[in-house]
mmCIF file of C-alpha atoms in Angstrom:
data_model
loop_
_atom_site.group_PDB
_atom_site.id
_atom_site.type_symbol
_atom_site.label_atom_id
_atom_site.label_comp_id
_atom_site.label_asym_id
_atom_site.label_seq_id
_atom_site.Cartn_x
_atom_site.Cartn_y
_atom_site.Cartn_z
ATOM 1 C CA UNK A 22 0.065 -0.221 -0.018
ATOM 2 C CA UNK A 23 1.164 3.528 -0.543
ATOM 3 C CA UNK A 24 1.838 5.669 2.299
ATOM 4 C CA UNK A 25 3.064 9.134 0.706
ATOM 5 C CA UNK A 26 1.167 11.170 -1.680
ATOM 6 C CA UNK A 27 3.188 13.608 -3.636
ATOM 7 C CA UNK A 28 1.711 16.923 -4.690
ATOM 8 C CA UNK A 29 1.674 17.973 -7.519
ATOM 9 C CA UNK A 30 1.641 14.746 -9.502
ATOM 10 C CA UNK A 31 3.340 16.524 -12.320
ATOM 11 C CA UNK A 32 5.226 20.068 -12.518
ATOM 12 C CA UNK A 33 6.616 21.609 -15.642
ATOM 13 C CA UNK A 34 8.552 24.834 -15.010
ATOM 14 C CA UNK A 35 11.320 27.083 -16.878
ATOM 15 C CA UNK A 36 15.030 26.554 -16.205
ATOM 16 C CA UNK A 37 16.177 29.117 -13.286
ATOM 17 C CA UNK A 38 12.856 28.746 -11.339
ATOM 18 C CA UNK A 39 12.309 27.177 -8.110
ATOM 19 C CA UNK A 40 10.174 23.840 -7.947
ATOM 20 C CA UNK A 41 8.313 23.017 -4.781
ATOM 21 C CA UNK A 42 6.927 19.294 -4.477
ATOM 22 C CA UNK A 43 5.042 18.350 -1.267
ATOM 23 C CA UNK A 44 4.586 14.674 0.534
ATOM 24 C CA UNK A 45 1.750 13.723 2.965
ATOM 25 C CA UNK A 46 2.013 10.620 4.903
ATOM 26 C CA UNK A 47 -0.741 8.548 7.180
ATOM 27 C CA UNK A 48 1.112 7.403 9.975
ATOM 28 C CA UNK A 49 4.039 8.275 12.498
ATOM 29 C CA UNK A 50 7.673 7.736 10.952
ATOM 30 C CA UNK A 51 11.148 7.574 12.085
ATOM 31 C CA UNK A 52 12.565 9.149 9.050
ATOM 32 C CA UNK A 53 11.409 10.680 5.590
ATOM 33 C CA UNK A 54 13.775 10.079 2.662
ATOM 34 C CA UNK A 55 13.482 11.661 -0.804
ATOM 35 C CA UNK A 56 14.584 9.847 -4.156
ATOM 36 C CA UNK A 57 14.882 10.955 -7.631
ATOM 37 C CA UNK A 58 14.294 8.716 -10.466
ATOM 38 C CA UNK A 59 15.312 9.168 -14.046
ATOM 39 C CA UNK A 60 12.678 7.785 -16.654
ATOM 40 C CA UNK A 61 12.523 4.013 -15.939
ATOM 41 C CA UNK A 62 15.773 3.654 -14.437
ATOM 42 C CA UNK A 63 17.107 2.780 -10.813
ATOM 43 C CA UNK A 64 16.278 5.449 -8.028
ATOM 44 C CA UNK A 65 18.957 7.812 -6.417
ATOM 45 C CA UNK A 66 18.743 9.071 -2.824
ATOM 46 C CA UNK A 67 18.523 12.699 -2.373
ATOM 47 C CA UNK A 68 18.174 13.551 1.077
ATOM 48 C CA UNK A 69 17.116 12.028 4.664
ATOM 49 C CA UNK A 70 15.417 13.846 7.369
ATOM 50 C CA UNK A 71 14.647 12.336 10.819
ATOM 51 C CA UNK A 72 11.428 12.842 12.856
ATOM 52 C CA UNK A 73 12.919 14.904 14.925
ATOM 53 C CA UNK A 74 14.206 17.340 12.073
ATOM 54 C CA UNK A 75 12.308 20.316 10.932
ATOM 55 C CA UNK A 76 14.444 21.518 7.709
ATOM 56 C CA UNK A 77 17.549 19.926 6.053
ATOM 57 C CA UNK A 78 19.705 21.223 3.355
ATOM 58 C CA UNK A 79 21.778 19.713 0.650
ATOM 59 C CA UNK A 80 23.126 22.055 -2.321
ATOM 60 C CA UNK A 81 20.260 23.284 -4.285
ATOM 61 C CA UNK A 82 17.757 21.133 -2.346
ATOM 62 C CA UNK A 83 15.978 21.721 0.801
ATOM 63 C CA UNK A 84 13.583 19.617 2.647
ATOM 64 C CA UNK A 85 11.358 20.352 5.187
ATOM 65 C CA UNK A 86 9.144 18.217 7.645
ATOM 66 C CA UNK A 87 5.892 18.966 9.717
ATOM 67 C CA UNK A 88 5.245 16.075 11.732
ATOM 68 C CA UNK A 89 2.101 17.469 12.909
ATOM 69 C CA UNK A 90 0.705 17.732 9.663
ATOM 70 C CA UNK A 91 2.333 14.524 8.557
ATOM 71 C CA UNK A 92 3.726 16.365 5.616
ATOM 72 C CA UNK A 93 7.218 17.366 4.018
ATOM 73 C CA UNK A 94 8.224 19.487 0.827
ATOM 74 C CA UNK A 95 11.181 19.095 -1.440
ATOM 75 C CA UNK A 96 12.281 22.560 -2.805
ATOM 76 C CA UNK A 97 14.645 22.712 -5.794
ATOM 77 C CA UNK A 98 16.118 25.891 -6.260
ATOM 78 C CA UNK A 99 17.457 27.516 -9.440
ATOM 79 C CA UNK A 100 16.293 24.485 -11.598
ATOM 80 C CA UNK A 101 18.053 22.865 -14.625
ATOM 81 C CA UNK A 102 17.065 20.948 -17.422
ATOM 82 C CA UNK A 103 19.001 17.943 -15.904
ATOM 83 C CA UNK A 104 16.627 18.079 -12.804
ATOM 84 C CA UNK A 105 13.703 16.595 -15.047
ATOM 85 C CA UNK A 106 12.726 13.306 -13.504
ATOM 86 C CA UNK A 107 10.292 11.776 -10.883
ATOM 87 C CA UNK A 108 10.895 12.599 -7.331
ATOM 88 C CA UNK A 109 9.414 10.071 -4.798
ATOM 89 C CA UNK A 110 9.017 10.631 -0.928
ATOM 90 C CA UNK A 111 9.541 7.504 1.251
ATOM 91 C CA UNK A 112 9.078 7.041 4.985
ATOM 92 C CA UNK A 113 10.182 4.616 7.472
ATOM 93 C CA UNK A 114 7.279 3.759 9.828
ATOM 94 C CA UNK A 115 7.914 4.144 13.488
ATOM 95 C CA UNK A 116 6.228 0.521 13.950
ATOM 96 C CA UNK A 117 7.737 -1.107 11.155
ATOM 97 C CA UNK A 118 11.481 0.394 10.536
ATOM 98 C CA UNK A 119 13.015 -2.224 8.019
ATOM 99 C CA UNK A 120 10.970 -1.027 4.669
ATOM 100 C CA UNK A 121 10.071 2.142 3.009
ATOM 101 C CA UNK A 122 6.996 3.062 2.164
ATOM 102 C CA UNK A 123 6.571 5.025 -1.054
ATOM 103 C CA UNK A 124 4.286 7.598 -2.812
ATOM 104 C CA UNK A 125 3.389 7.778 -6.287
ATOM 105 C CA UNK A 126 5.672 10.464 -7.036
ATOM 106 C CA UNK A 127 5.718 13.899 -8.582
ATOM 107 C CA UNK A 128 6.954 14.181 -12.486
ATOM 108 C CA UNK A 129 8.855 17.460 -12.874
ATOM 109 C CA UNK A 130 9.806 18.713 -16.112
ATOM 110 C CA UNK A 131 12.533 21.263 -16.492
ATOM 111 C CA UNK A 132 12.132 23.370 -19.785
ATOM 112 C CA UNK A 133 15.737 24.968 -21.054
ATOM 113 C CA UNK B 2 33.655 1.061 -7.005
ATOM 114 C CA UNK B 3 30.800 -0.808 -8.683
ATOM 115 C CA UNK B 4 27.354 -0.037 -7.572
ATOM 116 C CA UNK B 5 24.339 -2.271 -7.382
ATOM 117 C CA UNK B 6 24.216 -4.439 -10.200
ATOM 118 C CA UNK B 7 21.026 -6.151 -11.697
ATOM 119 C CA UNK B 8 20.372 -8.742 -14.459
ATOM 120 C CA UNK B 9 18.992 -9.344 -16.610
ATOM 121 C CA UNK B 10 17.982 -5.812 -17.676
ATOM 122 C CA UNK B 11 15.091 -6.427 -19.680
ATOM 123 C CA UNK B 12 13.212 -9.883 -20.205
ATOM 124 C CA UNK B 13 10.031 -11.145 -21.556
ATOM 125 C CA UNK B 14 8.169 -14.105 -20.318
ATOM 126 C CA UNK B 15 4.833 -15.677 -20.992
ATOM 127 C CA UNK B 16 2.120 -16.268 -18.484
ATOM 128 C CA UNK B 17 2.713 -19.223 -16.267
ATOM 129 C CA UNK B 18 6.693 -19.008 -16.606
ATOM 130 C CA UNK B 19 8.987 -18.730 -13.895
ATOM 131 C CA UNK B 20 11.726 -15.893 -13.574
ATOM 132 C CA UNK B 21 14.787 -15.481 -11.693
ATOM 133 C CA UNK B 22 16.532 -12.009 -11.558
ATOM 134 C CA UNK B 23 19.694 -11.305 -9.813
ATOM 135 C CA UNK B 24 21.262 -8.709 -7.637
ATOM 136 C CA UNK B 25 24.813 -7.922 -6.430
ATOM 137 C CA UNK B 26 25.066 -5.401 -3.707
ATOM 138 C CA UNK B 27 27.880 -2.586 -3.150
ATOM 139 C CA UNK B 28 30.882 -4.257 -1.555
ATOM 140 C CA UNK B 29 30.491 -4.094 2.043
ATOM 141 C CA UNK B 30 26.720 -3.717 2.318
ATOM 142 C CA UNK B 31 24.890 -6.620 3.907
ATOM 143 C CA UNK B 32 21.287 -5.960 3.310
ATOM 144 C CA UNK B 33 19.300 -6.357 0.070
ATOM 145 C CA UNK B 34 15.712 -5.569 -0.725
ATOM 146 C CA UNK B 35 13.605 -5.982 -3.500
ATOM 147 C CA UNK B 36 10.858 -3.708 -4.828
ATOM 148 C CA UNK B 37 8.388 -3.950 -7.575
ATOM 149 C CA UNK B 38 7.379 -0.602 -9.538
ATOM 150 C CA UNK B 39 4.722 -0.812 -11.740
ATOM 151 C CA UNK B 40 4.710 1.785 -14.690
ATOM 152 C CA UNK B 41 3.350 5.286 -13.233
ATOM 153 C CA UNK B 42 3.528 4.034 -9.375
ATOM 154 C CA UNK B 43 5.811 4.326 -6.765
ATOM 155 C CA UNK B 44 7.941 1.068 -5.794
ATOM 156 C CA UNK B 45 6.197 -1.407 -3.528
ATOM 157 C CA UNK B 46 8.106 -3.388 -1.020
ATOM 158 C CA UNK B 47 8.718 -7.130 -1.459
ATOM 159 C CA UNK B 48 11.553 -8.495 0.664
ATOM 160 C CA UNK B 49 14.436 -7.601 2.521
ATOM 161 C CA UNK B 50 17.504 -9.923 3.307
ATOM 162 C CA UNK B 51 19.898 -9.231 5.994
ATOM 163 C CA UNK B 52 23.005 -11.545 6.399
ATOM 164 C CA UNK B 53 21.238 -14.106 4.530
ATOM 165 C CA UNK B 54 18.109 -14.175 6.701
ATOM 166 C CA UNK B 55 14.703 -12.662 5.758
ATOM 167 C CA UNK B 56 14.289 -9.581 7.668
ATOM 168 C CA UNK B 57 10.949 -8.164 6.125
ATOM 169 C CA UNK B 58 8.170 -9.142 3.852
ATOM 170 C CA UNK B 59 5.604 -7.224 1.731
ATOM 171 C CA UNK B 60 2.149 -8.043 0.711
ATOM 172 C CA UNK B 61 3.222 -10.257 -2.155
ATOM 173 C CA UNK B 62 1.782 -13.846 -2.854
ATOM 174 C CA UNK B 63 3.837 -17.023 -2.164
ATOM 175 C CA UNK B 64 4.874 -16.981 -5.761
ATOM 176 C CA UNK B 65 7.404 -14.434 -4.782
ATOM 177 C CA UNK B 66 10.355 -15.760 -3.014
ATOM 178 C CA UNK B 67 13.994 -14.714 -2.549
ATOM 179 C CA UNK B 68 17.272 -15.664 -1.123
ATOM 180 C CA UNK B 69 20.507 -14.072 -0.093
ATOM 181 C CA UNK B 70 23.986 -16.037 -0.644
ATOM 182 C CA UNK B 71 27.168 -15.928 1.442
ATOM 183 C CA UNK B 72 28.534 -13.358 -0.622
ATOM 184 C CA UNK B 73 25.364 -10.985 0.021
ATOM 185 C CA UNK B 74 24.154 -11.437 -3.732
ATOM 186 C CA UNK B 75 20.465 -12.137 -3.872
ATOM 187 C CA UNK B 76 17.934 -13.601 -5.999
ATOM 188 C CA UNK B 77 14.232 -12.779 -6.556
ATOM 189 C CA UNK B 78 12.141 -15.751 -8.068
ATOM 190 C CA UNK B 79 8.689 -15.400 -9.266
ATOM 191 C CA UNK B 80 6.436 -18.461 -10.221
ATOM 192 C CA UNK B 81 3.607 -18.815 -12.448
ATOM 193 C CA UNK B 82 3.808 -15.514 -13.754
ATOM 194 C CA UNK B 83 0.835 -13.402 -14.327
ATOM 195 C CA UNK B 84 0.139 -10.474 -16.547
ATOM 196 C CA UNK B 85 0.049 -8.252 -13.598
ATOM 197 C CA UNK B 86 3.966 -9.266 -12.522
ATOM 198 C CA UNK B 87 5.159 -6.995 -15.478
ATOM 199 C CA UNK B 88 7.262 -4.240 -13.937
ATOM 200 C CA UNK B 89 10.227 -2.726 -13.114
ATOM 201 C CA UNK B 90 12.219 -4.898 -10.311
ATOM 202 C CA UNK B 91 14.362 -2.742 -8.190
ATOM 203 C CA UNK B 92 17.147 -4.115 -5.718
ATOM 204 C CA UNK B 93 18.483 -2.226 -3.416
ATOM 205 C CA UNK B 94 21.575 -2.326 -0.912
ATOM 206 C CA UNK B 95 22.594 -0.827 2.399
ATOM 207 C CA UNK B 96 25.045 -1.194 5.074
ATOM 208 C CA UNK B 97 22.840 -2.507 7.592
ATOM 209 C CA UNK B 98 19.370 -4.144 7.769
ATOM 210 C CA UNK B 99 18.785 -2.632 11.136
ATOM 211 C CA UNK B 100 16.035 -0.530 12.919
ATOM 212 C CA UNK B 101 15.972 3.173 11.050
ATOM 213 C CA UNK B 102 17.157 1.814 8.003
ATOM 214 C CA UNK B 103 18.680 4.788 6.148
ATOM 215 C CA UNK B 104 19.796 5.461 2.589
ATOM 216 C CA UNK B 105 19.301 2.853 0.057
ATOM 217 C CA UNK B 106 21.447 2.331 -2.947
ATOM 218 C CA UNK B 107 19.455 1.148 -5.864
ATOM 219 C CA UNK B 108 20.363 -0.767 -9.190
ATOM 220 C CA UNK B 109 19.105 -0.179 -12.745
ATOM 221 C CA UNK B 110 16.401 -2.672 -12.529
ATOM 222 C CA UNK B 111 15.274 -5.437 -14.413
ATOM 223 C CA UNK B 112 12.076 -4.836 -16.325
ATOM 224 C CA UNK B 113 9.980 -7.680 -16.903
ATOM 225 C CA UNK B 114 7.113 -7.802 -19.444
ATOM 226 C CA UNK B 115 4.781 -11.082 -19.275
ATOM 227 C CA UNK B 116 2.660 -11.773 -22.417
#
């Protein structure tokens, strides 16, 4: 079953703009991770934020976590055409901490 | 260093057949997980193995089985294939298989088409 729900399902922006994707989940979590997937290929880990953290940065990526609202956001600043991909959030549930539960993903298109 | 490698990359089977997918984790990683990703959806957890023991199982029928070998490589087997088994099968490795699983390193996947 899917845990996270990413919003929007699809996003199209121009190079240089910022892209914001949101993820909502249903149960208490240990951590939340964001991954990127180029068309039909393997997933690449972007960033992990723990349940006791509120914000984390990595290069052009900024992730926030609001456990009271059970939601997270991924911000990509100054987007590039190479950022075109699908972005997934995945959570480790507090009660079952050996598997990741994934959302449906946001498809991001960055137009040159 | 080589990343996670999976084989075959693509394969076509017919209903009722059996398939074996293989995965070699990153050197030094002892945990391997398998995920199924149907087109347009997120990955679904199938199995996790750590130190050759099954540590987690998703909601998949008994037609799905897996094992991990002493060198930490892994096989995913699917019997009596159905059309709905058509998907990208992803293998991921990690350093540990314990609580608070962290970053996973994924292979490029095996794309299975069942006709």
